[in-house]
Coordinates of C-alpha atoms in Angstrom, one line a residue:
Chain A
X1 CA 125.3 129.6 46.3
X2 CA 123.4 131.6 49.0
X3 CA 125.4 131.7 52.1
X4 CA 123.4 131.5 55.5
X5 CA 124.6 133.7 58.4
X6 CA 123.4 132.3 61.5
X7 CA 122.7 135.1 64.6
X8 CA 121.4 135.0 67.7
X9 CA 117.9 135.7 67.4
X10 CA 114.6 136.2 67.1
X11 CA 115.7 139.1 64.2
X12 CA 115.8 142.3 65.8
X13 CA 118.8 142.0 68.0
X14 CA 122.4 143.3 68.2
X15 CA 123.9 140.3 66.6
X16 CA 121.4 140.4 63.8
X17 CA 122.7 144.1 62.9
X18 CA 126.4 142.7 63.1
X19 CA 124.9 140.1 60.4
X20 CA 123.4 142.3 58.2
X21 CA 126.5 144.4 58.5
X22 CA 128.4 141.6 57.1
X23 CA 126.0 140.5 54.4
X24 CA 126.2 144.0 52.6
X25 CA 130.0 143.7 52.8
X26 CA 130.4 139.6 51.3
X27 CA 127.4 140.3 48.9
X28 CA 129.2 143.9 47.5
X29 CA 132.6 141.5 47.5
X30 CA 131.8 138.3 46.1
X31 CA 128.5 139.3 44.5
X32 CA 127.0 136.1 46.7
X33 CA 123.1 136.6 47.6
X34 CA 123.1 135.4 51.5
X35 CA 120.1 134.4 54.1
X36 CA 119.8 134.9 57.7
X37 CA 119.6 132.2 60.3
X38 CA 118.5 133.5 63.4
X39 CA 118.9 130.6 66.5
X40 CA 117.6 130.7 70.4
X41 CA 120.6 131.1 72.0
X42 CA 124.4 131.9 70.9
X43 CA 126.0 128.2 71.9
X44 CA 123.7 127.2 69.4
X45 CA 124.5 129.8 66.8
X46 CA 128.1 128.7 67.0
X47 CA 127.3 124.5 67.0
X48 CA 125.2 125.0 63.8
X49 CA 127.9 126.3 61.8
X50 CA 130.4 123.9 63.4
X51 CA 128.2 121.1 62.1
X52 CA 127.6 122.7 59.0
X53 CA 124.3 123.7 59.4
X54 CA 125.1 127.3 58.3
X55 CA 127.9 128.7 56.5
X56 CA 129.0 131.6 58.8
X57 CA 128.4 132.5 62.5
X58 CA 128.7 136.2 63.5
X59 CA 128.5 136.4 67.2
X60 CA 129.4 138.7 70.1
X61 CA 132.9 138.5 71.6
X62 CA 133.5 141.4 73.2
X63 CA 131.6 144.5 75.0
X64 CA 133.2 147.6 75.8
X65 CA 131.4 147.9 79.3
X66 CA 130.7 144.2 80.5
X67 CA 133.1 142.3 78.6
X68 CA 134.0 138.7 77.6
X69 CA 131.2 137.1 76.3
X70 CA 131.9 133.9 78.2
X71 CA 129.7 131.2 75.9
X72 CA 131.5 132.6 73.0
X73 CA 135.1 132.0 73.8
X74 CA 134.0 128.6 75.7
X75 CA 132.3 127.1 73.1
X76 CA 134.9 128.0 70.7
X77 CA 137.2 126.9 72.6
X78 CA 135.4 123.6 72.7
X79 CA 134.3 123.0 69.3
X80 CA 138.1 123.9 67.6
X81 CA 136.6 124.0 64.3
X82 CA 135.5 127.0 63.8
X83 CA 138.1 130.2 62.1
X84 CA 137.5 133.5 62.5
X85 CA 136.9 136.0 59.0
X86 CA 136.1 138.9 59.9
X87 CA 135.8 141.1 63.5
X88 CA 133.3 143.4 63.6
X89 CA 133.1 146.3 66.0
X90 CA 128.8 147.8 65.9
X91 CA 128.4 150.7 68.7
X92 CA 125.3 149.7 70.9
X93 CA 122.5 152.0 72.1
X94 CA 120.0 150.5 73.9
X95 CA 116.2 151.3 74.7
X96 CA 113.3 150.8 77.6
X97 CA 110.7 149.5 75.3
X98 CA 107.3 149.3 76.9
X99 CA 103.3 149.2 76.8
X100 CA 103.2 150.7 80.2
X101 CA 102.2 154.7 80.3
X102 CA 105.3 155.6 82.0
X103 CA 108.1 154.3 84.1
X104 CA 106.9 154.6 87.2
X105 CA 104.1 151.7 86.5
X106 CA 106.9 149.3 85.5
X107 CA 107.7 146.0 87.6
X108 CA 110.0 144.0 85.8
X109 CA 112.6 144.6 83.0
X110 CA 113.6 141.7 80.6
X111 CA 116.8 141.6 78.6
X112 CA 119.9 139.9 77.6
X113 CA 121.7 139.9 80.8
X114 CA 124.7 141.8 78.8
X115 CA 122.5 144.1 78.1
X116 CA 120.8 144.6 81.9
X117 CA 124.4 144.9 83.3
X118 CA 124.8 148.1 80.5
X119 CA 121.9 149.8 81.9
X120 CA 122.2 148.9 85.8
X121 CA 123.1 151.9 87.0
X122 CA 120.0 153.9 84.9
X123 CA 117.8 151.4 85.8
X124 CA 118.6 152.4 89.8
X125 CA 118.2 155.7 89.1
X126 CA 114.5 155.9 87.0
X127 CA 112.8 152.9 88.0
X128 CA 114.2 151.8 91.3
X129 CA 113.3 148.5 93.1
X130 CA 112.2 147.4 89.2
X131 CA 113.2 143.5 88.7
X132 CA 115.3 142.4 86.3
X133 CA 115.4 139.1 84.3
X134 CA 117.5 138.0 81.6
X135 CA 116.1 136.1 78.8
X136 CA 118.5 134.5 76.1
X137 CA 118.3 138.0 73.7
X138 CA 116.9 141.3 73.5
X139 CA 113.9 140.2 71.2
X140 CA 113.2 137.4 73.3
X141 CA 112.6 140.3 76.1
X142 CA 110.3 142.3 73.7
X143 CA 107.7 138.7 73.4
X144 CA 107.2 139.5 77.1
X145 CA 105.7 143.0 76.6
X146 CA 102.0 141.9 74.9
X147 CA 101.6 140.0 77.6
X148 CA 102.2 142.3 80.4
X149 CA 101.4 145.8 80.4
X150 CA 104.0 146.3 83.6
X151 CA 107.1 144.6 82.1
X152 CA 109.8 146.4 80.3
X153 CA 112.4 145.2 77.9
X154 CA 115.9 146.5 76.8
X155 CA 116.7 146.2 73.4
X156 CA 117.6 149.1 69.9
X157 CA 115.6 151.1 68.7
X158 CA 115.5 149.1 65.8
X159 CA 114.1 146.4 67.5
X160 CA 111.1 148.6 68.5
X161 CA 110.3 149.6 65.0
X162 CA 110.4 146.4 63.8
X163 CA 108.2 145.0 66.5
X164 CA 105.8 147.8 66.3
X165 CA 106.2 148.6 70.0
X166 CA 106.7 152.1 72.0
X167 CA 110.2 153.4 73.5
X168 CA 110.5 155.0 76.2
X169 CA 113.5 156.2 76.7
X170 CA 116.4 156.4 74.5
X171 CA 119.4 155.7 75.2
X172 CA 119.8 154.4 78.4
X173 CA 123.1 152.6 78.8
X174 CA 125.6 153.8 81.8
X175 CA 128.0 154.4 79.4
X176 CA 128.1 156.6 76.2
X177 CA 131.0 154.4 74.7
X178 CA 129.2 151.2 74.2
X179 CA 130.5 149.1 71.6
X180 CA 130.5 145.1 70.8
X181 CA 132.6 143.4 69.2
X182 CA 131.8 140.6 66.9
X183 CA 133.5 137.8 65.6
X184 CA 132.7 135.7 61.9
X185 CA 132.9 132.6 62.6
X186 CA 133.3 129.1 59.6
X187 CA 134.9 126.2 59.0
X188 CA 136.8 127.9 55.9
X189 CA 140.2 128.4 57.3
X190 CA 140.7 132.0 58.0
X191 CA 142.6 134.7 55.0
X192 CA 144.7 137.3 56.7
X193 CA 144.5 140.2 58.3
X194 CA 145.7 142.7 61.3
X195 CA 144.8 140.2 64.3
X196 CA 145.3 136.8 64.9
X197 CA 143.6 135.3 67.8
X198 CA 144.5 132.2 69.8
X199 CA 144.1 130.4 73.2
X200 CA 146.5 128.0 75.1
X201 CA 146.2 126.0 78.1
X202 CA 149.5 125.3 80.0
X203 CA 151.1 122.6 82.1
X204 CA 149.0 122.7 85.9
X205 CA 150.0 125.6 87.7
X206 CA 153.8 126.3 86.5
X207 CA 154.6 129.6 88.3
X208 CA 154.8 132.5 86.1
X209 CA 153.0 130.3 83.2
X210 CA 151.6 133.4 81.6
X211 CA 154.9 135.5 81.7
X212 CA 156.8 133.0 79.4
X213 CA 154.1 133.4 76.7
X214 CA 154.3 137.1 77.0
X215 CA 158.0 137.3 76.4
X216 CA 157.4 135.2 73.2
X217 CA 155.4 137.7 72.1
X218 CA 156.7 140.9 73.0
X219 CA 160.7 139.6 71.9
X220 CA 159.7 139.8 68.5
X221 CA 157.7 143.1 68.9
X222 CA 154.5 141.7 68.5
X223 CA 151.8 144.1 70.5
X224 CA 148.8 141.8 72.6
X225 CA 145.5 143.8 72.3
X226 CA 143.8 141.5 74.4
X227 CA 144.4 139.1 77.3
X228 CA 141.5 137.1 78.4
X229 CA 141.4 134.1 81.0
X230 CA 139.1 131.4 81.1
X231 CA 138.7 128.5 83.8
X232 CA 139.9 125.0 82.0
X233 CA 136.2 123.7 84.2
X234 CA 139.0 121.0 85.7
X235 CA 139.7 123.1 89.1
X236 CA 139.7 126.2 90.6
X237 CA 142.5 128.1 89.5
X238 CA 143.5 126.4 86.4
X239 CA 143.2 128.6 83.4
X240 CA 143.2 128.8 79.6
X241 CA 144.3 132.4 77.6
X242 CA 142.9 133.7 75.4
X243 CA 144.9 136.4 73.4
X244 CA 144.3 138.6 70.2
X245 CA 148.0 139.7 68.9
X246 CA 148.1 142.5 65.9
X247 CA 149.7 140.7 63.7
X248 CA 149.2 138.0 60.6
X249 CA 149.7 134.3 61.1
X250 CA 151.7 134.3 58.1
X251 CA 154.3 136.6 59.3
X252 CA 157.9 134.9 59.9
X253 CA 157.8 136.6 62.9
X254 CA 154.3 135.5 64.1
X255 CA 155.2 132.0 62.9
X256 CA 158.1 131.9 65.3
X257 CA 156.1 133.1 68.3
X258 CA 153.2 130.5 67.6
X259 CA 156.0 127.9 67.3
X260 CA 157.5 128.9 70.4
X261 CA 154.3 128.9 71.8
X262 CA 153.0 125.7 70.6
X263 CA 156.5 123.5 72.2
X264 CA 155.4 125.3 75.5
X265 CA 151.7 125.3 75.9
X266 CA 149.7 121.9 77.4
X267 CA 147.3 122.7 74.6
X268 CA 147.4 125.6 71.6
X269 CA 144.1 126.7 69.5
X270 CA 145.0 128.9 66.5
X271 CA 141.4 130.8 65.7
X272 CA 142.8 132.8 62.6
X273 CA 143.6 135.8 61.2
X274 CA 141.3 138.9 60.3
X275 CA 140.5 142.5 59.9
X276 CA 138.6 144.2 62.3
X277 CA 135.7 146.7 60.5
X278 CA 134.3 149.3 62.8
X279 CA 130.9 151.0 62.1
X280 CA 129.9 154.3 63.0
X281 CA 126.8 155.4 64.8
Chain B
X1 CA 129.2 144.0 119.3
X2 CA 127.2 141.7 116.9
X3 CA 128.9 141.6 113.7
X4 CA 126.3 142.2 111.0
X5 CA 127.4 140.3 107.7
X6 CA 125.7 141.0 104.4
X7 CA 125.5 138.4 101.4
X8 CA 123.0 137.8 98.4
X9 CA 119.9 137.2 99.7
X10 CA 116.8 135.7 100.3
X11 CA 117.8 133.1 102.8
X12 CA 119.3 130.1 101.2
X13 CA 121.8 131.2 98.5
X14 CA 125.3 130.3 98.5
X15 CA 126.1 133.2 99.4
X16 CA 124.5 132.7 102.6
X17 CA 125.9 129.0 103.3
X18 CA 129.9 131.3 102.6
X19 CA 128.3 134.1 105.0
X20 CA 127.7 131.0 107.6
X21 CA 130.9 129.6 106.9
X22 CA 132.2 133.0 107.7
X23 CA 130.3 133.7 111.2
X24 CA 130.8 130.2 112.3
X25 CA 134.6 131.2 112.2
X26 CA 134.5 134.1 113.4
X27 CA 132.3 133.5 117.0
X28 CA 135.0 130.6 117.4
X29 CA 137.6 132.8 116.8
X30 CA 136.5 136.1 118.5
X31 CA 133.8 134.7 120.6
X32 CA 131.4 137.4 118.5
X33 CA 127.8 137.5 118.2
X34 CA 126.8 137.8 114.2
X35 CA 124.0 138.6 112.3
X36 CA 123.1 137.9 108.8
X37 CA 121.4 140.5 106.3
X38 CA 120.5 139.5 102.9
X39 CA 120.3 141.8 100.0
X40 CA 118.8 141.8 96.6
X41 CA 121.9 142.2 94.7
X42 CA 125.8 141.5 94.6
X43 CA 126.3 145.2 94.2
X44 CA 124.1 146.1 96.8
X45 CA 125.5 144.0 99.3
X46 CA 129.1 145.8 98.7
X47 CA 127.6 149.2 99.0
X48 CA 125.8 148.7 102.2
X49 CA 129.1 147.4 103.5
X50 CA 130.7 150.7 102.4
X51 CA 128.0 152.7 103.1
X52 CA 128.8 151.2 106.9
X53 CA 125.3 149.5 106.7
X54 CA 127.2 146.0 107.6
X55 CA 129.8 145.0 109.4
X56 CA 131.2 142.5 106.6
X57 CA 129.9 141.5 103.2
X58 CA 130.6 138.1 101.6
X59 CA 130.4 137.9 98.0
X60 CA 131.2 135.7 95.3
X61 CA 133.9 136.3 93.1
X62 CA 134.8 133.4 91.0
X63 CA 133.8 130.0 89.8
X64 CA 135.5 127.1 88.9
X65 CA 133.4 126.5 85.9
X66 CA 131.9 129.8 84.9
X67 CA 135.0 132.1 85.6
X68 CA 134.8 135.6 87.1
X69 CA 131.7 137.2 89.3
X70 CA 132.0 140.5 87.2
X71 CA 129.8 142.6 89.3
X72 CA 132.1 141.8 92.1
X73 CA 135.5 143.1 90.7
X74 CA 133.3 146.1 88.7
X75 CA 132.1 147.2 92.3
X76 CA 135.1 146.4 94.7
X77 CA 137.3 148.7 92.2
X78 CA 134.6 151.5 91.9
X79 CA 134.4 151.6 95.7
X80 CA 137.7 151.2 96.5
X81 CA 137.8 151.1 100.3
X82 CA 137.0 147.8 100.8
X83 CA 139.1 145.8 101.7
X84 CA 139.4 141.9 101.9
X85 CA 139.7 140.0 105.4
X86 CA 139.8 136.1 104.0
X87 CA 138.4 134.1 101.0
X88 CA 136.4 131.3 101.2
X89 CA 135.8 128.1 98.7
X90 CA 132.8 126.3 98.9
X91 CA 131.8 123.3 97.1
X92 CA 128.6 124.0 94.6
X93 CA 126.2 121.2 93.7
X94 CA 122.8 122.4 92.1
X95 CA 119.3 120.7 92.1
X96 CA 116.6 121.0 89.9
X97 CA 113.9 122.1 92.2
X98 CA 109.8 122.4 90.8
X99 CA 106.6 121.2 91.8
X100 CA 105.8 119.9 88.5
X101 CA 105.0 116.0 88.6
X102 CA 108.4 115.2 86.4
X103 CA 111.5 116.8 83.9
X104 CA 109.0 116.5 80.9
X105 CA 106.4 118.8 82.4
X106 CA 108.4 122.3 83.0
X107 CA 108.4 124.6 80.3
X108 CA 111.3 127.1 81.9
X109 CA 114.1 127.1 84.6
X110 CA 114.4 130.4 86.4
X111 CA 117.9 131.1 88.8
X112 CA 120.9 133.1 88.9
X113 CA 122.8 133.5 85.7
X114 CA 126.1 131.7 86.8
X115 CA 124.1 128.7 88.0
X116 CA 121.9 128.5 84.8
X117 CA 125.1 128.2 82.8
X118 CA 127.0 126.1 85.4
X119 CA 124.0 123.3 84.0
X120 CA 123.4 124.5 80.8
X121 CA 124.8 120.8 79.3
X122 CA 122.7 119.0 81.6
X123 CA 119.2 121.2 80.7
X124 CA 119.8 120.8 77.2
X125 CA 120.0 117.1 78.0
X126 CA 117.1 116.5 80.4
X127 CA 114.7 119.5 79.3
X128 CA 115.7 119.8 75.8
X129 CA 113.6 123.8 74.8
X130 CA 113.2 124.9 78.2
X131 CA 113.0 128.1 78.9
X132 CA 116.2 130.0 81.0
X133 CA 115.3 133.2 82.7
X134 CA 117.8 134.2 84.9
X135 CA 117.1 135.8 88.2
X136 CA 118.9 137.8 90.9
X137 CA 119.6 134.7 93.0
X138 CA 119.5 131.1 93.0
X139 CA 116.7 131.4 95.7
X140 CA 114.7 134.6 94.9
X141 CA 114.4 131.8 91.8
X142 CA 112.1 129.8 94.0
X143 CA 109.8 132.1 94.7
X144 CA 108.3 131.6 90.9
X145 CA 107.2 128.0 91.6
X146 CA 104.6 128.5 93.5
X147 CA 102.6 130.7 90.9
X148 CA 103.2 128.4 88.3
X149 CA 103.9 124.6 88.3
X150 CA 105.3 124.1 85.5
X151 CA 108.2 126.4 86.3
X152 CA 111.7 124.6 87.9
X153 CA 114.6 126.6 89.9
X154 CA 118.1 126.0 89.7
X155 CA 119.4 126.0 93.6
X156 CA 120.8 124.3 96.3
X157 CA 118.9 120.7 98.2
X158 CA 119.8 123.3 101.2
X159 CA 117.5 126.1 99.7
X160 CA 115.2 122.7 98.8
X161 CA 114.9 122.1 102.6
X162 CA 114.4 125.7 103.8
X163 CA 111.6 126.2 101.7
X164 CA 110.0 122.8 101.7
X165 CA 110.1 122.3 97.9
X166 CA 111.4 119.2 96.2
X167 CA 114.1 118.1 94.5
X168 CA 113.4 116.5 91.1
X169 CA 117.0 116.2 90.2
X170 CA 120.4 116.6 92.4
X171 CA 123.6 117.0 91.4
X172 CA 122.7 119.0 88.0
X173 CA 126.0 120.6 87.5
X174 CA 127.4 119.8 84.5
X175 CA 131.0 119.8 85.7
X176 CA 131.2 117.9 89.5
X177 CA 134.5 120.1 90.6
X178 CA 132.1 122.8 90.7
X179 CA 133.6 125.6 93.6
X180 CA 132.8 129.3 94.1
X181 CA 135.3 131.3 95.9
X182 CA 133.7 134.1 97.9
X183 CA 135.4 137.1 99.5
X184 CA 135.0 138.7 102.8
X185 CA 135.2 142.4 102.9
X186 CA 135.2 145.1 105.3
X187 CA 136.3 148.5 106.0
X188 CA 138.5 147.1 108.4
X189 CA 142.7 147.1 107.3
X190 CA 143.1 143.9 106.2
X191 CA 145.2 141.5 108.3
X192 CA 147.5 139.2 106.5
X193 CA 148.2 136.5 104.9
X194 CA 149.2 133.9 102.1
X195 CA 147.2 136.0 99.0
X196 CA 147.4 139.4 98.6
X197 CA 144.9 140.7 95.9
X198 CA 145.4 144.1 94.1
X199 CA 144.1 145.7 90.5
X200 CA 146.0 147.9 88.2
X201 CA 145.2 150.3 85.1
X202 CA 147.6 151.3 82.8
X203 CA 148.1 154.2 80.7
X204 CA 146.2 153.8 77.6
X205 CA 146.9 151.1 75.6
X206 CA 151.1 150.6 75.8
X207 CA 152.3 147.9 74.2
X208 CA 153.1 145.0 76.3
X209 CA 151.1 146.9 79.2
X210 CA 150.9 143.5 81.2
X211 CA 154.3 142.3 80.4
X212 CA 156.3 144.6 82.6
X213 CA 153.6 144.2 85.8
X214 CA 154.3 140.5 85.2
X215 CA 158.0 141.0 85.1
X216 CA 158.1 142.6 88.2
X217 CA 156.2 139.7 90.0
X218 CA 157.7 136.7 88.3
X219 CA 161.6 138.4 89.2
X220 CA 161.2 138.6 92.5
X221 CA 159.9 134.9 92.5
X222 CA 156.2 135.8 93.5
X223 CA 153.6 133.5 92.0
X224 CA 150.2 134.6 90.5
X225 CA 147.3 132.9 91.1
X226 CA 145.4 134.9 89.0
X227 CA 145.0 137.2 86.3
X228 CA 142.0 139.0 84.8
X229 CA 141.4 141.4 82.7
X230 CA 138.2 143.9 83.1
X231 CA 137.1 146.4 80.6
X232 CA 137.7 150.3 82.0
X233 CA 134.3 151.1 80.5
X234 CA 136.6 153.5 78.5
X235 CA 137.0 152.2 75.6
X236 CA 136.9 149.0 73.6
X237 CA 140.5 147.2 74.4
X238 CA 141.1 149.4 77.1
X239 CA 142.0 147.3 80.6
X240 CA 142.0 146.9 84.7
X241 CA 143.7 144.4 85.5
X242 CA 142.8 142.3 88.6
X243 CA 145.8 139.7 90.1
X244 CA 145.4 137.9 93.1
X245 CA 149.7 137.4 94.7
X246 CA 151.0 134.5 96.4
X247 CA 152.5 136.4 99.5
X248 CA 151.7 139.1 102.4
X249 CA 151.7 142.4 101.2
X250 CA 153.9 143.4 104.8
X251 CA 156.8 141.2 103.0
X252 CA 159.5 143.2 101.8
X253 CA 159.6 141.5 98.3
X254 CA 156.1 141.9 97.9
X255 CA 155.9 145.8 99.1
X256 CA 159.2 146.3 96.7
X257 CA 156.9 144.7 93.9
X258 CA 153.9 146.9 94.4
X259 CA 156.4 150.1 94.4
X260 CA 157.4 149.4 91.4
X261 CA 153.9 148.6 90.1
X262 CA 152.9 152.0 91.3
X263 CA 155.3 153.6 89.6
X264 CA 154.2 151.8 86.5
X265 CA 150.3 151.9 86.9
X266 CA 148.0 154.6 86.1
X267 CA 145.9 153.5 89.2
X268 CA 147.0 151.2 91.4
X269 CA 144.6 149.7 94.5
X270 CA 144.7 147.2 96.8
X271 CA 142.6 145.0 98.0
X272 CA 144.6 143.4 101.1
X273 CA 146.2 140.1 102.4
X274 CA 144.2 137.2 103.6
X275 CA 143.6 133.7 103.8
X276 CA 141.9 131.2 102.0
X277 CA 139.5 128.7 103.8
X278 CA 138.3 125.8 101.9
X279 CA 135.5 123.8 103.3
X280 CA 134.8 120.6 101.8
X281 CA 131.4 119.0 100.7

């Protein structure tokens, strides 16, 4: 069986590389030849591979400088289907890709608006006054370029090559530390690992409603590596939490916290367990 | 003295309806003249404020359905001196604004990224393929329809009216308790109040980093509102954390709190005591 690994596309971006990433590892596994699915936007990544569509989903979670990828945990959130195999952490680089002869002659900048907000500050500094617009990925950006010699467009290096198109400048992103983190997503349930994530809503508005889930957690000596809130979309101040704990689902401890958790929480959405694989520059 | 206030401009935003909000109270209050100054950018509208440029700046900060202004939280830490005189909720509706002759006609959607995602369910509904290009603003989205008909803006029937465009579809948000909550900020001390807002780093990376913060809070019987977490730009899964009190930071159990919490916390700032306004549709 081939298995397709839907991305955020067109091919070129971020979340392709995280894909390709992940097809070397399952086809060095399991042997399994794979295909790549690229889709317009990342919502829709994730519902193809909820309705079966595609067989895996590898999107971005996570960044190092912006953060939470907001469509990701919401439409997880939403869709309940979907188990994580597999984190990914790529480190991201970006590049001014343009036709124009130098900066100075360029208007507008499309990207990814994660990726606008990682360059922000040299954008202020080398082309100031230039206006940004976010488009739904860093290819998208580049389809702008052909058509207007003034534009710019953030996206890799790789991305430039495979486009044929100039960079110029390399890197460009405020921060030298600029990683994502990705997650595989697929209705297979989830094998083990190092993390498990989850998310919980809780009864309206209980003071202290996070601290009780804490304790659960740190009681039995379990570390959270990430605490993320989320708006339930009912009212203002009403939240869901999102938490990665290092730990395996299948672990008696970990059972007990989940358990404790579950009799407490309005709502509880276990999202697996997994390793996390970082790749080096 | 007129009181200059600064907000996300051009004329029309939301920002601007909160900024009126704002100086309607306050020439009631104080008997004050104001004036309003728009700026390009959320960040840009802190600075100037900073910088001394305005008087006051109101800027959103949250959303009830897309979650956290991160620009907001990124700058007010960075800047640190700002600090935060009253919040405001305002109700958000959002219209479809274009002058193509019906839905079927526009090809993209151009406004601010949190509004574009506030409708997302009701685009991919009603325009199924069209194109979303985020903007600066909800109203520096308008200024694209004139050049090309076939283009629609996500913004308010207010910013409708000012610029004599119509309305081809109104509400459009996908979620109708749809509320922004926008802070007022000065270089003034804050006053005081029923919230008191303040963020937190911790040193790298303890386990249960959040838990003892929490503890502190929730044992002296102060209720969070709200907790978020916000990438230090350090390191992946490395955290400020931003928590909006119940209470007056002059109150004895709150100033014993934030001791402690200073004690604790790598950096510790805050962000005053105010109150929250909440006008209704």
């Amino acid at each position: 069986m081939t298995v397709s690994i839907a991305h955020l596309g067109p091919t070129g971006t971020y979340a392709e590389a995280a894909a390709i990433a992940y097809a070397s590892w399952l086809t060095e596994e399991t042997g399994q030849e794979t295909i790549l699915c690229p889709y317009p936007s990342i919502a829709q990544t994730i519902k193809a591979t909820a309705q079966g569509k595609a067989n895996i989903a590898v999107v971005p979670v996570e960044n190092s400088i912006e953060g939470t990828v907001a469509i990701t945990l919401d439409t997880v959130w939403q869709l309940e289907i979907l188990q994580i195999q597999q984190a990914i952490v790529l480190p991201i680089s970006h590049a001014l890709i343009s036709l124009a002869p130098n900066l100075n002659t360029i208007k507008t900048v499309y990207s990814h608006p994660q990726a606008l907000a990682q360059c922000q500050g040299w954008l202020e500094e080398f082309i100031p006054g230039v206006k940004p617009l976010a488009v739904n990925s860093t290819t998208e950006a580049l389809q702008n370029l052909n058509q207007d010699i003034y534009a710019g467009a953030i996206a890799s290096t790789r991305a430039a090559e495979i486009y044929h198109l100039p960079v110029l400048a390399h890197p460009i992103n405020d921060y030298p530390d600029n990683c994502t983190r990705f997650w595989v997503l697929s209705l297979q349930p989830s094998t083990s690992g190092t993390h498990t994530s989850l998310a919980f809503s809780v009864p309206a508005n209980v003071p202290g409603a996070l601290l009780q889930p804490l304790q659960m957690f740190a009681s039995r000596g379990i570390n959270l590596s990430r605490i993320e809130s989320r708006p339930t979309k009912r009212s203002l101040g009403d939240y869901l939490f999102f938490i990665d704990l290092e730990g395996d689902a299948s672990q008696t401890f970990v059972q007990s916290a989940i358990a404790e958790l579950a009799a407490y929480a309005e709502t509880l959405k276990i999202f697996g367990s997994y390793k996390i694989f970082t790749k080096l520059p």
